[in-house]
Short mmCIF file of C-alpha atoms in Angstrom, two decimals:
data_model
loop_
_atom_site.label_atom_id
_atom_site.label_comp_id
_atom_site.label_asym_id
_atom_site.label_seq_id
_atom_site.Cartn_x
_atom_site.Cartn_y
_atom_site.Cartn_z
CA MET A 1 0.00 0.00 0.00
CA SER A 2 1.40 3.41 -0.97
CA LEU A 3 1.71 6.27 1.51
CA HIS A 4 -0.91 8.21 -0.43
CA THR A 5 -3.35 5.29 -0.18
CA LEU A 6 -2.61 4.95 3.55
CA ALA A 7 -3.30 8.64 4.14
CA LEU A 8 -6.59 8.49 2.20
CA ALA A 9 -7.67 5.40 4.15
CA ALA A 10 -6.90 7.11 7.46
CA ALA A 11 -8.82 10.20 6.37
CA ALA A 12 -11.82 8.07 5.39
CA LEU A 13 -11.68 6.31 8.75
CA THR A 14 -11.92 9.57 10.66
CA ILE A 15 -15.18 10.48 8.93
CA CYS A 16 -16.77 7.57 10.78
CA ILE A 17 -15.37 8.58 14.16
CA ALA A 18 -17.43 10.83 16.41
CA PRO A 19 -15.67 13.30 18.69
CA ALA A 20 -15.32 12.33 22.35
CA ALA A 21 -13.09 12.75 25.37
CA HIS A 22 -9.45 11.67 25.09
CA ALA A 23 -7.56 9.49 27.50
CA HIS A 24 -4.36 11.54 27.58
CA GLY A 25 -3.12 15.10 27.20
CA PHE A 26 -5.66 16.68 29.58
CA ALA A 27 -5.06 19.26 32.31
CA GLY A 28 -8.55 19.98 33.60
CA ASN A 29 -10.72 20.90 30.63
CA ARG A 30 -7.68 21.60 28.45
CA PHE A 31 -6.58 19.02 25.88
CA PHE A 32 -3.04 19.46 24.55
CA PRO A 33 -2.94 17.77 21.13
CA GLY A 34 0.20 16.29 19.65
CA THR A 35 1.63 18.77 17.15
CA ILE A 36 3.77 18.20 14.08
CA ALA A 37 6.93 20.25 14.66
CA VAL A 38 7.07 20.69 18.47
CA GLU A 39 6.88 17.85 20.98
CA ASP A 40 3.83 18.07 23.27
CA PRO A 41 4.10 17.67 27.08
CA ALA A 42 1.84 14.61 27.51
CA ALA A 43 3.05 11.07 28.17
CA ALA A 44 0.80 8.90 26.00
CA ASP A 45 0.26 5.72 24.02
CA GLU A 46 0.15 7.08 20.48
CA LEU A 47 1.37 6.48 16.95
CA ALA A 48 2.20 9.09 14.30
CA LEU A 49 2.04 7.19 11.00
CA PRO A 50 3.06 8.84 8.85
CA THR A 51 4.30 12.37 9.34
CA ALA A 52 5.15 13.42 5.79
CA SER A 53 7.03 16.60 4.87
CA PHE A 54 8.13 18.04 1.54
CA GLN A 55 10.58 20.92 1.10
CA ASP A 56 13.40 21.89 -1.28
CA GLY A 57 13.04 18.71 -3.34
CA GLU A 58 13.32 16.44 -0.30
CA SER A 59 10.58 14.14 1.00
CA GLU A 60 10.55 12.70 4.51
CA TYR A 61 8.20 10.06 5.94
CA GLU A 62 8.51 9.75 9.71
CA ILE A 63 7.17 7.08 12.04
CA GLU A 64 6.90 7.80 15.78
CA TRP A 65 5.51 5.51 18.49
CA GLY A 66 4.97 6.41 22.14
CA LYS A 67 4.36 3.79 24.84
CA ARG A 68 3.51 4.50 28.50
CA ILE A 69 5.48 2.51 31.06
CA THR A 70 3.50 4.07 33.93
CA PRO A 71 0.58 6.54 33.67
CA HIS A 72 3.08 9.44 33.62
CA ILE A 73 6.25 7.96 32.06
CA ALA A 74 6.49 7.06 28.38
CA LEU A 75 9.10 5.68 26.00
CA GLY A 76 9.29 6.91 22.41
CA PHE A 77 10.77 5.44 19.22
CA GLU A 78 11.23 7.38 15.99
CA SER A 79 12.81 7.07 12.56
CA ALA A 80 12.21 8.54 9.09
CA TYR A 81 12.68 7.55 5.48
CA VAL A 82 14.28 10.41 3.56
CA ASP A 83 14.22 10.73 -0.24
CA SER A 84 16.16 13.50 -1.98
CA ASP A 85 18.07 14.05 -5.22
CA GLU A 86 21.35 13.34 -3.41
CA ALA A 87 20.48 10.25 -1.36
CA SER A 88 17.67 8.10 0.03
CA GLY A 89 17.39 5.91 3.11
CA TRP A 90 16.43 5.65 6.76
CA SER A 91 17.61 8.07 9.40
CA ASN A 92 19.08 6.91 12.69
CA LEU A 93 16.77 5.45 15.31
CA ALA A 94 15.85 8.01 17.96
CA THR A 95 14.51 7.08 21.39
CA SER A 96 13.07 9.19 24.17
CA LEU A 97 11.98 8.97 27.78
CA LYS A 98 9.34 11.45 29.01
CA TRP A 99 8.18 12.03 32.59
CA GLN A 100 4.99 14.08 32.95
CA PHE A 101 5.68 15.39 36.44
CA LEU A 102 3.04 18.12 36.71
CA THR A 103 -0.62 18.24 35.72
CA ASP A 104 -2.57 21.12 37.29
CA PRO A 105 -6.25 21.10 36.26
CA ALA A 106 -7.08 24.48 37.83
CA SER A 107 -4.50 26.41 35.81
CA GLU A 108 -4.62 24.08 32.76
CA THR A 109 -0.87 23.54 33.05
CA MET A 110 1.23 20.49 32.20
CA MET A 111 5.02 20.02 32.44
CA SER A 112 7.36 17.17 31.56
CA LEU A 113 11.05 16.33 31.54
CA GLY A 114 12.59 14.22 28.81
CA LEU A 115 15.77 12.60 27.59
CA GLU A 116 16.16 12.04 23.87
CA ALA A 117 18.90 10.14 22.03
CA GLU A 118 19.65 9.68 18.32
CA TRP A 119 21.76 6.55 17.94
CA ALA A 120 24.65 6.50 15.47
CA LEU A 121 25.04 3.65 12.95
CA THR A 122 21.36 2.66 13.18
CA GLY A 123 20.33 4.29 9.89
CA ASP A 124 21.56 4.29 6.28
CA SER A 125 25.02 5.82 5.99
CA ALA A 126 23.99 8.12 3.14
CA ILE A 127 21.36 9.78 5.35
CA ALA A 128 22.12 9.23 9.02
CA GLU A 129 24.38 11.26 11.28
CA GLU A 130 27.73 9.69 12.20
CA THR A 131 27.59 10.25 15.94
CA THR A 132 25.11 9.71 18.76
CA THR A 133 23.40 12.82 20.12
CA VAL A 134 21.86 13.01 23.61
CA SER A 135 19.33 15.75 24.44
CA PRO A 136 17.85 16.49 27.87
CA ALA A 137 14.58 18.37 27.35
CA PHE A 138 11.78 20.27 29.08
CA TYR A 139 8.20 20.41 27.76
CA PHE A 140 5.26 22.51 28.89
CA GLY A 141 1.66 23.35 28.06
CA HIS A 142 -0.60 26.10 29.41
CA GLY A 143 -4.21 26.94 28.59
CA PHE A 144 -5.89 30.33 28.98
CA GLY A 145 -9.21 29.07 30.31
CA ASN A 146 -8.98 31.58 33.19
CA ALA A 147 -8.63 34.56 30.85
CA PRO A 148 -11.11 37.42 31.52
CA ALA A 149 -12.52 37.50 27.97
CA ASP A 150 -14.42 34.50 26.60
CA LEU A 151 -12.79 34.61 23.17
CA LEU A 152 -9.33 34.39 24.78
CA LYS A 153 -10.13 31.24 26.77
CA PRO A 154 -9.58 28.76 23.88
CA PHE A 155 -5.95 29.95 23.45
CA ALA A 156 -3.13 27.70 24.65
CA VAL A 157 0.62 27.50 24.27
CA THR A 158 2.96 24.53 24.36
CA GLY A 159 6.72 24.50 24.07
CA SER A 160 9.98 22.65 24.40
CA LEU A 161 13.58 23.42 25.29
CA ALA A 162 16.37 20.91 24.63
CA TYR A 163 20.16 20.86 24.78
CA GLU A 164 21.46 18.73 21.91
CA ALA A 165 24.90 17.31 22.80
CA PRO A 166 26.85 14.98 20.48
CA VAL A 167 29.01 12.37 22.19
CA HIS A 168 31.93 13.27 19.85
CA ASN A 169 33.16 16.76 18.96
CA HIS A 170 34.18 15.88 15.38
CA ASP A 171 33.02 13.53 12.65
CA ASP A 172 35.18 11.03 10.76
CA ALA A 173 36.32 13.76 8.37
CA GLY A 174 37.46 15.97 11.25
CA ASP A 175 34.68 18.52 10.89
CA PRO A 176 33.21 19.91 14.12
CA ILE A 177 29.86 18.62 15.37
CA PRO A 178 28.21 21.46 17.30
CA SER A 179 26.15 21.30 20.44
CA ALA A 180 22.91 23.25 20.08
CA ILE A 181 19.89 24.51 21.93
CA GLY A 182 16.58 23.58 20.33
CA TYR A 183 13.57 25.82 21.02
CA GLY A 184 9.95 25.05 20.17
CA LEU A 185 6.72 26.99 20.72
CA THR A 186 3.13 26.56 19.55
CA VAL A 187 0.24 29.02 19.80
CA GLN A 188 -3.11 27.23 19.49
CA TYR A 189 -6.78 28.20 19.34
CA SER A 190 -8.96 25.24 20.33
CA MET A 191 -12.38 25.21 18.69
CA PRO A 192 -13.32 22.08 20.75
CA TYR A 193 -12.60 24.08 23.92
CA LEU A 194 -14.64 27.04 22.64
CA ALA A 195 -17.69 24.88 21.89
CA ALA A 196 -17.52 22.72 25.03
CA HIS A 197 -16.32 25.13 27.73
CA VAL A 198 -16.97 28.71 26.55
CA HIS A 199 -19.94 28.99 24.17
CA ASP A 200 -21.35 26.77 21.44
CA TYR A 201 -22.01 29.02 18.45
CA GLY A 202 -23.75 26.28 16.48
CA LEU A 203 -20.88 25.77 14.05
CA PRO A 204 -20.63 22.51 12.07
CA ASP A 205 -19.16 19.60 14.00
CA TRP A 206 -16.06 19.43 11.82
CA VAL A 207 -15.31 23.09 12.57
CA ASN A 208 -15.68 22.44 16.31
CA GLN A 209 -13.00 19.74 15.97
CA LEU A 210 -10.37 22.11 14.50
CA THR A 211 -7.41 23.69 16.27
CA PRO A 212 -5.71 26.39 14.18
CA LEU A 213 -2.13 26.89 15.33
CA VAL A 214 1.29 28.31 14.53
CA GLU A 215 4.46 26.45 15.48
CA PHE A 216 7.90 28.02 15.82
CA THR A 217 11.16 26.05 15.87
CA LEU A 218 14.71 27.32 16.34
CA ASP A 219 18.00 25.42 16.48
CA GLN A 220 20.92 27.51 17.75
CA PRO A 221 24.49 26.13 17.75
CA VAL A 222 26.20 27.18 20.98
CA ARG A 223 29.45 25.19 21.15
CA ASN A 224 31.95 23.91 18.59
CA ARG A 225 29.72 25.49 15.97
CA GLY A 226 32.15 25.69 13.04
CA ASP A 227 30.24 26.95 10.00
CA GLU A 228 26.83 26.05 11.44
CA ARG A 229 24.29 28.85 11.73
CA THR A 230 20.99 29.26 13.57
CA THR A 231 18.10 27.71 11.66
CA GLY A 232 14.36 27.60 12.22
CA THR A 233 10.89 27.53 10.73
CA ILE A 234 7.45 29.08 11.21
CA ASN A 235 4.68 26.53 10.67
CA PRO A 236 1.08 27.79 10.38
CA GLY A 237 -1.60 25.14 10.04
CA PHE A 238 -4.42 23.27 11.74
CA LEU A 239 -5.31 20.03 13.51
CA TRP A 240 -8.56 18.07 13.20
CA THR A 241 -9.11 15.90 16.28
CA GLY A 242 -11.48 12.94 16.36
CA ARG A 243 -12.04 10.36 19.07
CA GLN A 244 -9.30 8.00 17.91
CA VAL A 245 -7.44 9.77 15.13
CA GLN A 246 -6.06 13.26 14.58
CA LEU A 247 -5.13 14.80 11.23
CA GLY A 248 -2.79 17.76 10.85
CA ALA A 249 -1.40 19.92 8.03
CA GLU A 250 1.05 22.82 8.12
CA ALA A 251 3.17 25.01 5.90
CA ILE A 252 6.93 25.07 6.58
CA VAL A 253 8.32 28.61 6.25
CA PRO A 254 12.11 28.89 6.69
CA ILE A 255 13.33 31.86 8.74
CA ASN A 256 16.55 32.31 6.71
CA GLY A 257 18.52 30.88 3.82
CA ASP A 258 20.23 28.33 6.04
CA SER A 259 16.81 26.90 6.98
CA GLY A 260 15.62 26.29 3.42
CA SER A 261 15.14 27.98 0.08
CA SER A 262 11.39 27.48 -0.34
CA VAL A 263 8.16 27.03 1.58
CA GLY A 264 7.36 23.39 2.30
CA VAL A 265 4.39 21.46 3.64
CA ALA A 266 3.89 18.79 6.31
CA ALA A 267 0.96 16.48 7.07
CA GLN A 268 0.38 13.94 9.84
CA VAL A 269 -1.93 11.06 10.77
CA HIS A 270 -1.85 10.74 14.57
CA ILE A 271 -3.46 7.65 16.13
CA PHE A 272 -4.55 7.54 19.79
CA ILE A 273 -3.63 3.99 20.77
CA ASP A 274 -4.88 4.46 24.33
CA ASP A 275 -8.37 5.20 22.99
CA ILE A 276 -8.46 2.46 20.34
CA PHE A 277 -6.98 -0.26 22.56
CA ALA A 278 -8.01 1.07 25.97
CA HIS A 279 -7.87 -2.34 27.68
CA SER A 280 -4.80 -3.83 25.99
CA LEU A 281 -2.07 -2.06 24.00
CA GLY A 282 -3.20 1.36 25.24
CA ARG A 283 -2.69 0.62 28.93
CA PRO A 284 0.51 1.53 30.81
CA LEU A 285 2.68 -1.48 31.55
CA PHE A 286 2.59 -0.67 35.26
CA GLY A 287 0.18 1.33 37.43
CA ALA A 288 -3.32 2.60 36.67
CA SER A 289 -4.88 1.65 33.38
CA ARG A 290 -5.72 5.20 32.26
#
C-alpha cells in the first residue's frame, strides 16, 4: 500500500469517528494535542504514521511511536525515510523517555522532563548522522481558560527546550559537530474548547473539531559550531481531532537561507492507541490503566 493510499484510508476512517473525550493530554478541561513540529508535554500511548514533509526537493516520511510505562512515564521510538536528489534511506533510530511530572487542572498547566537520544550507525550511511546525540529536554503546556474575555479562553501554548549534545566533537572527516539549543513553541486556538467550555455558536461539528495553530522552531548552535548557523521555521496550520485519530497539516516557512530555500508542507496522521486499545495495547505497563 502506498503512503498516499494509507493517508486516504486514514482520512476516510476519521469520517466515521465521532468526537469524544481523550484518554491523555488533559489538564482539567484543556486538551493538549500532539503537534507536528514541536513535541507536546503529555506522556501517551500514540502512533504518528506517517508524518510526511516536503521541502526543497526532499521528502521525509517519519514514524513515531509512544508507549507509556507508567501513567506518567512514556518511552518513544522514531525514525524517518528520507528521499532526496542526493540520497535516500532511513535516518538513525531516535529514542526518548518522558516524565509528565506536573498536571494542574485548575491552571490548565502540564510540564514534563525528557531525555532524547539519536543513535549513530542505526540508519543508512547516506542519510544518518555519524555520531550519537543526547538531548535532555523540558516540555510545557498552558491553557488560557482563566482569561477574563471569553474569546481568549480557547488559546493555549505549548513549548519545548532541549540541549542537543553529540558524544563526539568531530566527525570522521574531522569537521566539528556542534552542540545546540533547540527551542519550540506553539500558539493554538482550540475550537473544541470554545464549543464545550466557553460557548457553542452552532458551528458545524467538523469546525468544532479544529485547532488552528502556529508552530515556531529554532536550532541555535552554541558550542563547537564551526560553519553552522541558527536555523528555524514558522509553521502555520491546523489540527482536526477525532475520538481515535487526529489529522494535521502545516506550511513550513524557513526563517533564513540556512533553513531552506522554499516554503514546504507537512501532514500527519496521529493515532490515539490508548483510545483504540483502551484495555490492551493502550494501557501503561505498570500502574493505573488510564
